[in-house]
Every structure is written in C-alpha cells, then in structure tokens.
PDB file of C-alpha atoms and ligand atoms in Angstrom:
ATOM      1  CA  MET A   1      78.245  79.995  98.602  1.00  0.00           C
ATOM      2  CA  VAL A   2      79.575  80.614  95.127  1.00  0.00           C
ATOM      3  CA  THR A   3      80.566  77.345  93.337  1.00  0.00           C
ATOM      4  CA  HIS A   4      81.847  76.959  89.507  1.00  0.00           C
ATOM      5  CA  PRO A   5      83.870  74.121  88.109  1.00  0.00           C
ATOM      6  CA  ASP A   6      86.768  76.476  87.308  1.00  0.00           C
ATOM      7  CA  LEU A   7      86.693  78.000  91.146  1.00  0.00           C
ATOM      8  CA  LEU A   8      89.358  76.436  92.777  1.00  0.00           C
ATOM      9  CA  VAL A   9      89.318  78.316  95.772  1.00  0.00           C
ATOM     10  CA  GLY A  10      86.336  80.293  97.086  1.00  0.00           C
ATOM     11  CA  THR A  11      84.376  81.496  99.934  1.00  0.00           C
ATOM     12  CA  GLY A  12      84.189  77.966 101.359  1.00  0.00           C
ATOM     13  CA  THR A  13      87.586  78.068 103.029  1.00  0.00           C
ATOM     14  CA  VAL A  14      89.310  81.006 105.094  1.00  0.00           C
ATOM     15  CA  ASP A  15      92.033  81.261 102.612  1.00  0.00           C
ATOM     16  CA  ASP A  16      93.688  84.415 101.825  1.00  0.00           C
ATOM     17  CA  ALA A  17      92.735  84.969  98.215  1.00  0.00           C
ATOM     18  CA  GLY A  18      90.171  83.348  95.700  1.00  0.00           C
ATOM     19  CA  VAL A  19      91.612  81.092  92.742  1.00  0.00           C
ATOM     20  CA  TYR A  20      90.067  80.814  89.466  1.00  0.00           C
ATOM     21  CA  ARG A  21      91.202  78.520  86.470  1.00  0.00           C
ATOM     22  CA  LEU A  22      91.214  80.269  82.962  1.00  0.00           C
ATOM     23  CA  GLY A  23      92.982  77.419  81.313  1.00  0.00           C
ATOM     24  CA  ASP A  24      95.160  74.295  81.827  1.00  0.00           C
ATOM     25  CA  ASP A  25      98.157  76.074  82.947  1.00  0.00           C
ATOM     26  CA  THR A  26      96.704  79.430  84.296  1.00  0.00           C
ATOM     27  CA  ALA A  27      94.854  80.221  87.067  1.00  0.00           C
ATOM     28  CA  LEU A  28      94.142  83.572  88.656  1.00  0.00           C
ATOM     29  CA  VAL A  29      94.760  84.544  92.173  1.00  0.00           C
ATOM     30  CA  LEU A  30      92.756  87.611  93.544  1.00  0.00           C
ATOM     31  CA  THR A  31      92.500  89.364  96.739  1.00  0.00           C
ATOM     32  CA  VAL A  32      92.054  92.985  98.513  1.00  0.00           C
ATOM     33  CA  ASP A  33      93.204  94.339 101.683  1.00  0.00           C
ATOM     34  CA  PHE A  34      93.461  97.716 103.049  1.00  0.00           C
ATOM     35  CA  PHE A  35      94.063  99.167 106.404  1.00  0.00           C
ATOM     36  CA  PRO A  36      94.727 102.602 108.330  1.00  0.00           C
ATOM     37  CA  PRO A  37      98.131 103.967 109.098  1.00  0.00           C
ATOM     38  CA  VAL A  38     100.010 101.595 111.522  1.00  0.00           C
ATOM     39  CA  ILE A  39     102.914 104.113 111.518  1.00  0.00           C
ATOM     40  CA  ASP A  40     103.443 107.790 111.054  1.00  0.00           C
ATOM     41  CA  ASP A  41     105.817 107.794 108.108  1.00  0.00           C
ATOM     42  CA  PRO A  42     103.653 107.858 104.964  1.00  0.00           C
ATOM     43  CA  TYR A  43     106.117 106.365 102.563  1.00  0.00           C
ATOM     44  CA  ASN A  44     106.750 103.246 104.889  1.00  0.00           C
ATOM     45  CA  TYR A  45     102.885 102.638 105.554  1.00  0.00           C
ATOM     46  CA  GLY A  46     102.453 102.774 101.805  1.00  0.00           C
ATOM     47  CA  ALA A  47     105.121 100.280 101.085  1.00  0.00           C
ATOM     48  CA  ILE A  48     103.990  98.100 104.168  1.00  0.00           C
ATOM     49  CA  ALA A  49     100.258  98.228 102.797  1.00  0.00           C
ATOM     50  CA  VAL A  50     101.559  96.722  99.443  1.00  0.00           C
ATOM     51  CA  ALA A  51     103.732  94.209 101.151  1.00  0.00           C
ATOM     52  CA  ASN A  52     100.423  93.032 103.255  1.00  0.00           C
ATOM     53  CA  SER A  53      98.132  93.106 100.314  1.00  0.00           C
ATOM     54  CA  LEU A  54     100.644  90.970  97.818  1.00  0.00           C
ATOM     55  CA  SER A  55     101.219  88.584 100.819  1.00  0.00           C
ATOM     56  CA  ASP A  56      97.984  87.024 100.389  1.00  0.00           C
ATOM     57  CA  ILE A  57      98.819  86.010  96.861  1.00  0.00           C
ATOM     58  CA  TYR A  58     102.278  84.782  97.788  1.00  0.00           C
ATOM     59  CA  ALA A  59     100.559  82.564 100.721  1.00  0.00           C
ATOM     60  CA  MET A  60      98.641  80.722  98.030  1.00  0.00           C
ATOM     61  CA  GLY A  61     101.837  80.088  95.973  1.00  0.00           C
ATOM     62  CA  GLY A  62     100.946  82.814  93.439  1.00  0.00           C
ATOM     63  CA  ARG A  63     102.947  85.598  91.462  1.00  0.00           C
ATOM     64  CA  PRO A  64     101.609  89.017  91.756  1.00  0.00           C
ATOM     65  CA  LEU A  65     100.620  90.542  88.383  1.00  0.00           C
ATOM     66  CA  LEU A  66      98.390  93.354  88.724  1.00  0.00           C
ATOM     67  CA  GLY A  67      97.213  95.907  91.598  1.00  0.00           C
ATOM     68  CA  LEU A  68      94.600  98.593  91.725  1.00  0.00           C
ATOM     69  CA  ASN A  69      95.195 101.313  94.538  1.00  0.00           C
ATOM     70  CA  ILE A  70      92.148 101.563  97.174  1.00  0.00           C
ATOM     71  CA  VAL A  71      92.707 104.934  98.943  1.00  0.00           C
ATOM     72  CA  GLY A  72      90.808 106.872 101.685  1.00  0.00           C
ATOM     73  CA  PHE A  73      92.138 110.158 102.350  1.00  0.00           C
ATOM     74  CA  PRO A  74      90.853 113.399 104.115  1.00  0.00           C
ATOM     75  CA  VAL A  75      90.577 116.423 102.008  1.00  0.00           C
ATOM     76  CA  GLU A  76      91.814 118.653 104.379  1.00  0.00           C
ATOM     77  CA  LEU A  77      95.321 117.107 104.687  1.00  0.00           C
ATOM     78  CA  PRO A  78      97.943 117.912 102.486  1.00  0.00           C
ATOM     79  CA  LYS A  79      98.332 116.202  99.370  1.00  0.00           C
ATOM     80  CA  ASN A  80     101.890 115.524  99.429  1.00  0.00           C
ATOM     81  CA  ILE A  81     100.997 113.124 102.285  1.00  0.00           C
ATOM     82  CA  LEU A  82      99.072 111.142  99.732  1.00  0.00           C
ATOM     83  CA  GLY A  83     101.624 111.265  97.407  1.00  0.00           C
ATOM     84  CA  GLU A  84     104.088 109.697  99.633  1.00  0.00           C
ATOM     85  CA  ILE A  85     101.805 106.756 100.655  1.00  0.00           C
ATOM     86  CA  LEU A  86     101.357 105.797  97.042  1.00  0.00           C
ATOM     87  CA  ARG A  87     105.125 106.380  96.325  1.00  0.00           C
ATOM     88  CA  GLY A  88     105.763 103.884  98.983  1.00  0.00           C
ATOM     89  CA  GLY A  89     103.174 101.503  97.450  1.00  0.00           C
ATOM     90  CA  SER A  90     104.321 101.952  94.185  1.00  0.00           C
ATOM     91  CA  ASP A  91     108.121 101.254  94.905  1.00  0.00           C
ATOM     92  CA  LYS A  92     107.080  98.039  96.710  1.00  0.00           C
ATOM     93  CA  ALA A  93     104.834  96.894  94.057  1.00  0.00           C
ATOM     94  CA  GLN A  94     107.561  97.771  91.222  1.00  0.00           C
ATOM     95  CA  GLU A  95     110.168  95.385  93.816  1.00  0.00           C
ATOM     96  CA  ALA A  96     107.359  92.731  93.387  1.00  0.00           C
ATOM     97  CA  GLY A  97     107.170  92.985  89.859  1.00  0.00           C
ATOM     98  CA  CYS A  98     103.533  93.853  90.256  1.00  0.00           C
ATOM     99  CA  LEU A  99     102.054  96.815  87.831  1.00  0.00           C
ATOM    100  CA  ILE A 100      99.826  99.216  89.564  1.00  0.00           C
ATOM    101  CA  ILE A 101      97.427 100.082  86.661  1.00  0.00           C
ATOM    102  CA  GLY A 102      94.842 102.589  88.491  1.00  0.00           C
ATOM    103  CA  GLY A 103      92.839 102.877  91.529  1.00  0.00           C
ATOM    104  CA  HIS A 104      90.213 104.813  93.329  1.00  0.00           C
ATOM    105  CA  THR A 105      90.283 107.419  96.146  1.00  0.00           C
ATOM    106  CA  VAL A 106      87.412 108.520  98.419  1.00  0.00           C
ATOM    107  CA  ASP A 107      87.260 111.300 101.235  1.00  0.00           C
ATOM    108  CA  ASP A 108      87.583 109.753 104.346  1.00  0.00           C
ATOM    109  CA  ARG A 109      88.048 111.066 108.065  1.00  0.00           C
ATOM    110  CA  GLU A 110      91.197 108.403 108.602  1.00  0.00           C
ATOM    111  CA  PRO A 111      93.457 107.627 105.747  1.00  0.00           C
ATOM    112  CA  LYS A 112      92.967 103.860 104.433  1.00  0.00           C
ATOM    113  CA  TYR A 113      95.341 102.345 101.744  1.00  0.00           C
ATOM    114  CA  GLY A 114      95.759  98.969 100.213  1.00  0.00           C
ATOM    115  CA  LEU A 115      95.588  97.159  97.070  1.00  0.00           C
ATOM    116  CA  ALA A 116      92.792  94.919  94.986  1.00  0.00           C
ATOM    117  CA  ALA A 117      95.700  92.578  93.314  1.00  0.00           C
ATOM    118  CA  VAL A 118      95.794  89.761  90.817  1.00  0.00           C
ATOM    119  CA  GLY A 119      98.454  87.094  90.625  1.00  0.00           C
ATOM    120  CA  LEU A 120      98.974  83.903  88.524  1.00  0.00           C
ATOM    121  CA  VAL A 121      99.367  80.308  89.855  1.00  0.00           C
ATOM    122  CA  GLU A 122      99.385  76.834  88.065  1.00  0.00           C
ATOM    123  CA  PRO A 123      96.179  75.162  88.593  1.00  0.00           C
ATOM    124  CA  GLY A 124      96.728  72.721  91.033  1.00  0.00           C
ATOM    125  CA  LYS A 125     100.052  74.333  92.521  1.00  0.00           C
ATOM    126  CA  GLU A 126      97.941  76.717  94.525  1.00  0.00           C
ATOM    127  CA  VAL A 127      98.564  76.321  98.400  1.00  0.00           C
ATOM    128  CA  THR A 128      95.751  76.525 100.735  1.00  0.00           C
ATOM    129  CA  VAL A 129      94.943  76.153 104.339  1.00  0.00           C
ATOM    130  CA  ALA A 130      93.463  72.916 104.128  1.00  0.00           C
ATOM    131  CA  GLY A 131      96.397  70.271 103.226  1.00  0.00           C
ATOM    132  CA  ALA A 132      98.554  69.949 106.288  1.00  0.00           C
ATOM    133  CA  LYS A 133      99.085  66.656 107.709  1.00  0.00           C
ATOM    134  CA  PRO A 134      99.991  64.991 111.138  1.00  0.00           C
ATOM    135  CA  GLY A 135     103.711  65.077 111.648  1.00  0.00           C
ATOM    136  CA  ASP A 136     103.976  68.226 109.434  1.00  0.00           C
ATOM    137  CA  ARG A 137     106.459  70.805 110.911  1.00  0.00           C
ATOM    138  CA  LEU A 138     105.377  74.203 110.883  1.00  0.00           C
ATOM    139  CA  VAL A 139     107.679  76.977 109.652  1.00  0.00           C
ATOM    140  CA  LEU A 140     107.213  80.828 110.458  1.00  0.00           C
ATOM    141  CA  THR A 141     109.321  83.090 108.471  1.00  0.00           C
ATOM    142  CA  LYS A 142     108.857  86.333 110.374  1.00  0.00           C
ATOM    143  CA  PRO A 143     109.253  87.059 113.751  1.00  0.00           C
ATOM    144  CA  LEU A 144     106.336  88.163 115.930  1.00  0.00           C
ATOM    145  CA  GLY A 145     105.610  91.508 117.796  1.00  0.00           C
ATOM    146  CA  THR A 146     104.511  94.085 114.954  1.00  0.00           C
ATOM    147  CA  GLY A 147     101.362  94.658 116.907  1.00  0.00           C
ATOM    148  CA  ILE A 148     102.842  95.357 120.273  1.00  0.00           C
ATOM    149  CA  ILE A 149     105.596  97.551 118.687  1.00  0.00           C
ATOM    150  CA  THR A 150     103.153  99.684 116.357  1.00  0.00           C
ATOM    151  CA  THR A 151     100.681 100.397 119.094  1.00  0.00           C
ATOM    152  CA  ALA A 152     104.015 101.309 121.330  1.00  0.00           C
ATOM    153  CA  GLY A 153     104.951 103.865 118.270  1.00  0.00           C
ATOM    154  CA  LYS A 154     101.303 105.447 118.401  1.00  0.00           C
ATOM    155  CA  GLN A 155     101.721 106.260 122.265  1.00  0.00           C
ATOM    156  CA  GLU A 156     105.510 107.130 121.556  1.00  0.00           C
ATOM    157  CA  ARG A 157     106.892 104.827 123.638  1.00  0.00           C
ATOM    158  CA  VAL A 158     109.077 103.106 121.292  1.00  0.00           C
ATOM    159  CA  SER A 159     112.938 103.838 120.468  1.00  0.00           C
ATOM    160  CA  PRO A 160     113.474 104.658 116.814  1.00  0.00           C
ATOM    161  CA  GLU A 161     115.768 101.242 116.558  1.00  0.00           C
ATOM    162  CA  VAL A 162     112.960  98.906 117.588  1.00  0.00           C
ATOM    163  CA  MET A 163     110.609 100.802 115.280  1.00  0.00           C
ATOM    164  CA  GLU A 164     113.080 100.553 112.167  1.00  0.00           C
ATOM    165  CA  ARG A 165     113.228  96.614 112.909  1.00  0.00           C
ATOM    166  CA  ALA A 166     109.444  96.125 112.759  1.00  0.00           C
ATOM    167  CA  VAL A 167     109.361  98.724 109.710  1.00  0.00           C
ATOM    168  CA  ALA A 168     111.857  96.489 107.940  1.00  0.00           C
ATOM    169  CA  VAL A 169     109.923  92.982 108.998  1.00  0.00           C
ATOM    170  CA  MET A 170     106.499  94.438 107.936  1.00  0.00           C
ATOM    171  CA  SER A 171     107.900  95.818 104.684  1.00  0.00           C
ATOM    172  CA  LYS A 172     109.577  92.666 103.724  1.00  0.00           C
ATOM    173  CA  LEU A 173     107.739  90.804 100.876  1.00  0.00           C
ATOM    174  CA  ASN A 174     106.850  87.302 101.078  1.00  0.00           C
ATOM    175  CA  ARG A 175     107.901  86.592  97.713  1.00  0.00           C
ATOM    176  CA  ALA A 176     111.122  84.832  98.430  1.00  0.00           C
ATOM    177  CA  ALA A 177     109.352  82.554 101.261  1.00  0.00           C
ATOM    178  CA  SER A 178     106.544  81.870  98.833  1.00  0.00           C
ATOM    179  CA  GLU A 179     109.256  80.564  96.017  1.00  0.00           C
ATOM    180  CA  ALA A 180     111.263  78.563  98.385  1.00  0.00           C
ATOM    181  CA  MET A 181     107.853  76.919  99.578  1.00  0.00           C
ATOM    182  CA  LEU A 182     106.900  76.243  95.835  1.00  0.00           C
ATOM    183  CA  LYS A 183     110.189  74.778  95.008  1.00  0.00           C
ATOM    184  CA  VAL A 184     110.250  72.357  97.944  1.00  0.00           C
ATOM    185  CA  GLY A 185     106.627  71.592  97.950  1.00  0.00           C
ATOM    186  CA  VAL A 186     104.447  72.009 101.235  1.00  0.00           C
ATOM    187  CA  ASN A 187     101.035  70.653 102.319  1.00  0.00           C
ATOM    188  CA  ALA A 188      99.698  74.285 103.391  1.00  0.00           C
ATOM    189  CA  CYS A 189     100.356  77.699 103.931  1.00  0.00           C
ATOM    190  CA  THR A 190      98.630  81.271 105.254  1.00  0.00           C
ATOM    191  CA  ASP A 191     100.329  84.524 106.335  1.00  0.00           C
ATOM    192  CA  VAL A 192     100.190  85.567 109.861  1.00  0.00           C
ATOM    193  CA  THR A 193      98.281  89.164 110.278  1.00  0.00           C
ATOM    194  CA  GLY A 194      95.639  90.341 112.221  1.00  0.00           C
ATOM    195  CA  PHE A 195      94.476  87.184 114.143  1.00  0.00           C
ATOM    196  CA  GLY A 196      97.973  86.539 115.270  1.00  0.00           C
ATOM    197  CA  LEU A 197     100.039  83.467 115.208  1.00  0.00           C
ATOM    198  CA  ILE A 198      97.680  81.307 117.014  1.00  0.00           C
ATOM    199  CA  GLY A 199      94.281  82.572 115.137  1.00  0.00           C
ATOM    200  CA  HIS A 200      96.096  82.042 111.956  1.00  0.00           C
ATOM    201  CA  LEU A 201      97.355  78.332 112.793  1.00  0.00           C
ATOM    202  CA  ASN A 202      93.712  78.111 113.925  1.00  0.00           C
ATOM    203  CA  ASN A 203      92.751  78.173 110.426  1.00  0.00           C
ATOM    204  CA  ILE A 204      95.051  75.563 109.117  1.00  0.00           C
ATOM    205  CA  MET A 205      94.156  73.240 111.717  1.00  0.00           C
ATOM    206  CA  GLU A 206      90.526  73.696 111.437  1.00  0.00           C
ATOM    207  CA  ALA A 207      90.779  73.354 107.484  1.00  0.00           C
ATOM    208  CA  SER A 208      92.786  70.246 107.699  1.00  0.00           C
ATOM    209  CA  GLY A 209      91.350  68.803 110.663  1.00  0.00           C
ATOM    210  CA  ALA A 210      94.718  68.249 112.824  1.00  0.00           C
ATOM    211  CA  GLY A 211      95.895  69.359 116.130  1.00  0.00           C
ATOM    212  CA  ALA A 212      99.231  71.256 116.736  1.00  0.00           C
ATOM    213  CA  GLU A 213     102.155  71.714 119.318  1.00  0.00           C
ATOM    214  CA  LEU A 214     104.096  74.909 119.344  1.00  0.00           C
ATOM    215  CA  ARG A 215     107.391  75.021 121.300  1.00  0.00           C
ATOM    216  CA  LEU A 216     107.532  78.411 122.741  1.00  0.00           C
ATOM    217  CA  SER A 217     111.510  78.475 122.957  1.00  0.00           C
ATOM    218  CA  ASP A 218     111.735  78.344 119.154  1.00  0.00           C
ATOM    219  CA  ILE A 219     109.140  81.107 118.244  1.00  0.00           C
ATOM    220  CA  PRO A 220     110.924  84.224 116.626  1.00  0.00           C
ATOM    221  CA  VAL A 221     110.182  87.714 118.255  1.00  0.00           C
ATOM    222  CA  ILE A 222     111.583  90.904 117.176  1.00  0.00           C
ATOM    223  CA  PRO A 223     114.090  92.281 119.706  1.00  0.00           C
ATOM    224  CA  GLY A 224     112.575  94.748 121.637  1.00  0.00           C
ATOM    225  CA  ALA A 225     108.781  93.639 121.416  1.00  0.00           C
ATOM    226  CA  TRP A 226     108.960  91.672 124.697  1.00  0.00           C
ATOM    227  CA  GLU A 227     110.297  94.684 126.927  1.00  0.00           C
ATOM    228  CA  LEU A 228     107.080  96.561 125.504  1.00  0.00           C
ATOM    229  CA  LEU A 229     104.795  93.805 126.429  1.00  0.00           C
ATOM    230  CA  GLU A 230     106.190  93.823 129.655  1.00  0.00           C
ATOM    231  CA  GLN A 231     105.327  97.624 129.952  1.00  0.00           C
ATOM    232  CA  GLY A 232     101.755  96.686 129.352  1.00  0.00           C
ATOM    233  CA  ILE A 233     101.662  97.677 125.847  1.00  0.00           C
ATOM    234  CA  VAL A 234      99.045  95.390 124.160  1.00  0.00           C
ATOM    235  CA  PRO A 235      96.712  96.130 120.998  1.00  0.00           C
ATOM    236  CA  GLY A 236      92.772  95.968 121.424  1.00  0.00           C
ATOM    237  CA  GLY A 237      92.953  93.498 118.726  1.00  0.00           C
ATOM    238  CA  THR A 238      95.790  91.426 120.451  1.00  0.00           C
ATOM    239  CA  HIS A 239      93.537  90.974 123.481  1.00  0.00           C
ATOM    240  CA  ARG A 240      90.473  90.002 121.326  1.00  0.00           C
ATOM    241  CA  ASN A 241      92.571  87.421 119.775  1.00  0.00           C
ATOM    242  CA  PHE A 242      93.586  86.006 122.946  1.00  0.00           C
ATOM    243  CA  GLU A 243      90.056  85.792 124.304  1.00  0.00           C
ATOM    244  CA  GLY A 244      88.877  84.277 121.263  1.00  0.00           C
ATOM    245  CA  ALA A 245      91.533  81.768 121.251  1.00  0.00           C
ATOM    246  CA  GLY A 246      89.897  80.337 124.327  1.00  0.00           C
ATOM    247  CA  GLN A 247      89.124  76.774 123.891  1.00  0.00           C
ATOM    248  CA  ARG A 248      91.080  75.875 121.155  1.00  0.00           C
ATOM    249  CA  VAL A 249      94.486  76.324 122.867  1.00  0.00           C
ATOM    250  CA  ARG A 250      95.951  74.441 125.843  1.00  0.00           C
ATOM    251  CA  TRP A 251      98.682  76.483 127.451  1.00  0.00           C
ATOM    252  CA  HIS A 252     101.317  74.756 129.332  1.00  0.00           C
ATOM    253  CA  GLN A 253     101.096  75.904 133.060  1.00  0.00           C
ATOM    254  CA  ASP A 254     104.790  77.229 132.739  1.00  0.00           C
ATOM    255  CA  VAL A 255     103.624  79.762 129.912  1.00  0.00           C
ATOM    256  CA  SER A 256     103.253  83.037 131.302  1.00  0.00           C
ATOM    257  CA  GLU A 257     100.440  85.546 130.473  1.00  0.00           C
ATOM    258  CA  ASN A 258     102.503  87.746 128.543  1.00  0.00           C
ATOM    259  CA  THR A 259     103.779  84.968 126.513  1.00  0.00           C
ATOM    260  CA  ARG A 260     100.252  83.927 125.644  1.00  0.00           C
ATOM    261  CA  LEU A 261      99.597  87.630 124.618  1.00  0.00           C
ATOM    262  CA  LEU A 262     102.591  87.708 122.123  1.00  0.00           C
ATOM    263  CA  LEU A 263     101.151  84.526 120.439  1.00  0.00           C
ATOM    264  CA  CYS A 264      98.146  86.135 119.824  1.00  0.00           C
ATOM    265  CA  ASP A 265      99.392  89.472 118.864  1.00  0.00           C
ATOM    266  CA  ALA A 266      97.721  90.889 115.750  1.00  0.00           C
ATOM    267  CA  GLN A 267     100.470  91.290 113.191  1.00  0.00           C
ATOM    268  CA  THR A 268     100.654  93.644 110.132  1.00  0.00           C
ATOM    269  CA  SER A 269     102.175  91.935 107.133  1.00  0.00           C
ATOM    270  CA  GLY A 270     103.567  89.115 109.037  1.00  0.00           C
ATOM    271  CA  GLY A 271     105.512  85.915 107.406  1.00  0.00           C
ATOM    272  CA  LEU A 272     104.151  82.983 106.087  1.00  0.00           C
ATOM    273  CA  LEU A 273     103.228  80.085 108.294  1.00  0.00           C
ATOM    274  CA  ILE A 274     104.068  76.982 106.299  1.00  0.00           C
ATOM    275  CA  SER A 275     103.109  73.434 107.114  1.00  0.00           C
ATOM    276  CA  VAL A 276     105.730  71.229 105.490  1.00  0.00           C
ATOM    277  CA  PRO A 277     106.157  67.341 105.265  1.00  0.00           C
ATOM    278  CA  GLU A 278     108.934  66.503 108.016  1.00  0.00           C
ATOM    279  CA  ASP A 279     111.270  64.968 105.440  1.00  0.00           C
ATOM    280  CA  ARG A 280     111.341  68.277 103.613  1.00  0.00           C
ATOM    281  CA  THR A 281     111.801  70.520 106.469  1.00  0.00           C
ATOM    282  CA  ASP A 282     115.430  70.735 105.999  1.00  0.00           C
ATOM    283  CA  ALA A 283     115.154  71.407 102.316  1.00  0.00           C
ATOM    284  CA  LEU A 284     112.546  74.392 103.174  1.00  0.00           C
ATOM    285  CA  LEU A 285     115.162  75.829 105.832  1.00  0.00           C
ATOM    286  CA  LYS A 286     117.686  75.670 103.316  1.00  0.00           C
ATOM    287  CA  GLU A 287     116.001  77.295 100.262  1.00  0.00           C
ATOM    288  CA  LEU A 288     114.806  80.144 102.974  1.00  0.00           C
ATOM    289  CA  GLU A 289     118.043  80.629 104.115  1.00  0.00           C
ATOM    290  CA  ALA A 290     119.567  80.799 100.483  1.00  0.00           C
ATOM    291  CA  ALA A 291     117.024  83.441  99.770  1.00  0.00           C
ATOM    292  CA  GLY A 292     118.237  85.736 102.631  1.00  0.00           C
ATOM    293  CA  ILE A 293     115.330  84.660 105.050  1.00  0.00           C
ATOM    294  CA  GLU A 294     117.577  84.333 108.281  1.00  0.00           C
ATOM    295  CA  GLY A 295     114.657  84.568 110.799  1.00  0.00           C
ATOM    296  CA  ALA A 296     112.586  81.681 109.631  1.00  0.00           C
ATOM    297  CA  ARG A 297     112.173  78.755 112.263  1.00  0.00           C
ATOM    298  CA  VAL A 298     110.444  75.491 113.038  1.00  0.00           C
ATOM    299  CA  ILE A 299     108.059  76.270 115.701  1.00  0.00           C
ATOM    300  CA  GLY A 300     106.210  73.327 116.150  1.00  0.00           C
ATOM    301  CA  GLU A 301     104.333  70.513 114.555  1.00  0.00           C
ATOM    302  CA  LEU A 302     101.018  68.990 113.734  1.00  0.00           C
ATOM    303  CA  LEU A 303      99.375  66.142 115.727  1.00  0.00           C
ATOM    304  CA  LEU A 304      96.992  63.623 114.537  1.00  0.00           C
ATOM    305  CA  ASP A 305      94.265  64.517 116.694  1.00  0.00           C
ATOM    306  CA  GLY A 306      92.183  67.710 115.862  1.00  0.00           C
ATOM    307  CA  LYS A 307      90.327  67.509 118.837  1.00  0.00           C
ATOM    308  CA  LYS A 308      93.399  68.759 121.159  1.00  0.00           C
ATOM    309  CA  GLY A 309      93.684  71.757 119.397  1.00  0.00           C
ATOM    310  CA  ILE A 310      96.751  73.817 119.626  1.00  0.00           C
ATOM    311  CA  GLN A 311      99.142  72.953 122.827  1.00  0.00           C
ATOM    312  CA  VAL A 312     101.517  75.459 123.719  1.00  0.00           C
ATOM    313  CA  VAL A 313     104.776  74.147 125.489  1.00  0.00           C
ATOM    314  CA  PRO A 314     107.834  75.928 127.075  1.00  0.00           C
TER     315      PRO A 314
HETATM  316 CO1   CO B  27      96.273  86.613 104.574  1.00  0.00          CO
HETATM  317 CO1   CO B  28      94.734  90.012 104.008  1.00  0.00          CO
HETATM  318 CO1   CO B  29      96.447  80.233 101.654  1.00  0.00          CO
END
C-alpha cells in the first residue's frame, strides 16, 4: 500500500478518489472512470460518462477542475459518432466548470469513454466512506433503476418516456448535492454506481464499523423501472451484486425477490449516498431541496452493531 505524509486518502480505503495535500489549504482529488455505452444516443452517452466521472470528485466533497478524455473507438465506425460523444462530454464538463484539456484515443472493438479528472478540496474537508456513526441518517439523492432501464433499452423493451427519465437521472451532476453536504457537514459519503445501493452502503459500513437499517418504502425508484423488473429484465451486474451481498444483508421476509434485486441494481452515474448526523438531517434535506434536488430521501439509518450488517425492512 502506498503511504505518504501528504496522501490523505489513498488505496487503503474503497473511496471514490485519491486525495493529496499540496499545502495548508489545498489538496488534489484524483479519479478516473470510463465505460462502454449504456444507451444508443452518442451525445447523451458522452454527457453521462462525464457526469459519472466527476461524481467521484463530488462524492469526496471536491470541486472538479481539469479533465482528460479517455476514449476507445472502433476505426471502422463513422467519426461523427465519436464527435457527438465528445461534444456531450464537453458540454457536461463545462456545466461542471471543469476544463477538458486533452485526452487519448485508442482503437477498440467497442466504444469506451470517460475522464481522468482532478479536483480541489480543502485538506480535512474531504468526505470519505469511513466517518459514518451510529444514529446517522442515510440520505440518497437520486432514484434507483438505471441498470434495469438501460438493459431494457438494449433489448428495445423500454418506452421513450421511461428512457428519457433514466437519461435525465444519469446526466445530472452531483455537484449541487455535494455542495449541500459540504455546507451542512456530514460524516461519510460515496456515490451509488456499479455495486448498487447495497454494495456501496456496505462500503460505508465496513469502513465505519457500523450496521444499517434500510426502510424499503422510503427508497426512491425511477417510475417505470419496477414494471421492467417485473418483466424479468435484470442486468448481469445486478445479479452478481445480489449474490455478492449474501451474508451482509438480512432481508425481512416480506421483502420480495424483485425488491432485493432492485436494491442491488448496478447503477450508472447514480446519486450520492450520504451519512449525516441525525440533528443535521433536516438541514441537509432543506439544502438539497433548495438546490432543486427533489428526489432526495432519508432511506434508513446507521446502527451501532456492525456485525448485524444491513437489515432491510418493508
Ligand atoms: Co464512486
Ligand atoms: Co467511479
Ligand atoms: Co468518498
């Protein structure tokens, strides 16, 4: 494991980004992320890939500064498709106030796109997965279901309205949510992506030595995702997440099999999962609402006993 006096967050935790102190009031936040298309539309795919990459900086309480494009693209595909992907990414980075100052492209059988990005945070203000405390409330800032909906999209089994909702959720920057949590002061945060809600919550719990209770009725879901799940549309990654959750989760007997899958659904560019002290929860919800994040919900709380794992109740 790499250690250094100025390395504030390194490979020792499952955090979203590394943090390195440059001076008393400045630290760098570094991250990289890229993936194959989750949807057909190249412009929106580019925007989603960049929102997802920058999300790892926002989850740490950082402010994105600079990015480099990382691109895989088949030589035989029309170049205007690549142009649209990069235009979507560039527009999204601009919205974030992040400058894309270069990049690298390789020939690849399947397109891939994302960013290596650098952000800034005040040393000591970085938010990690490790600070959650018993009694904290868990707040999720985006609804679940993007894995199910994009998988349905690939099978051409989703309505344009439902797909549009998923694209809006995935393209939304976590900037306002990150600013709200910094303003209020929270104990831990991560963003919900490929390991699903349960997997990413488990990262917070293991790093913090706490258990958690999730209340099913409070967990936000993109309208339309449930119906697709009931038609049997489940991404491979979601199945793997569900199997991996195993011993860490105690499902209440009234929690259906499909609901269990939904909580394990592999997300793309999901929301922030924030562990906030109980007495600051209302303040956080108010800040999130004022920032236009209507979907944010308290979905559960942290428990004293880490051995109990995650309990999911109706
Ligand atoms: Co992340
Ligand atoms: Co990431
Ligand atoms: Co983090």
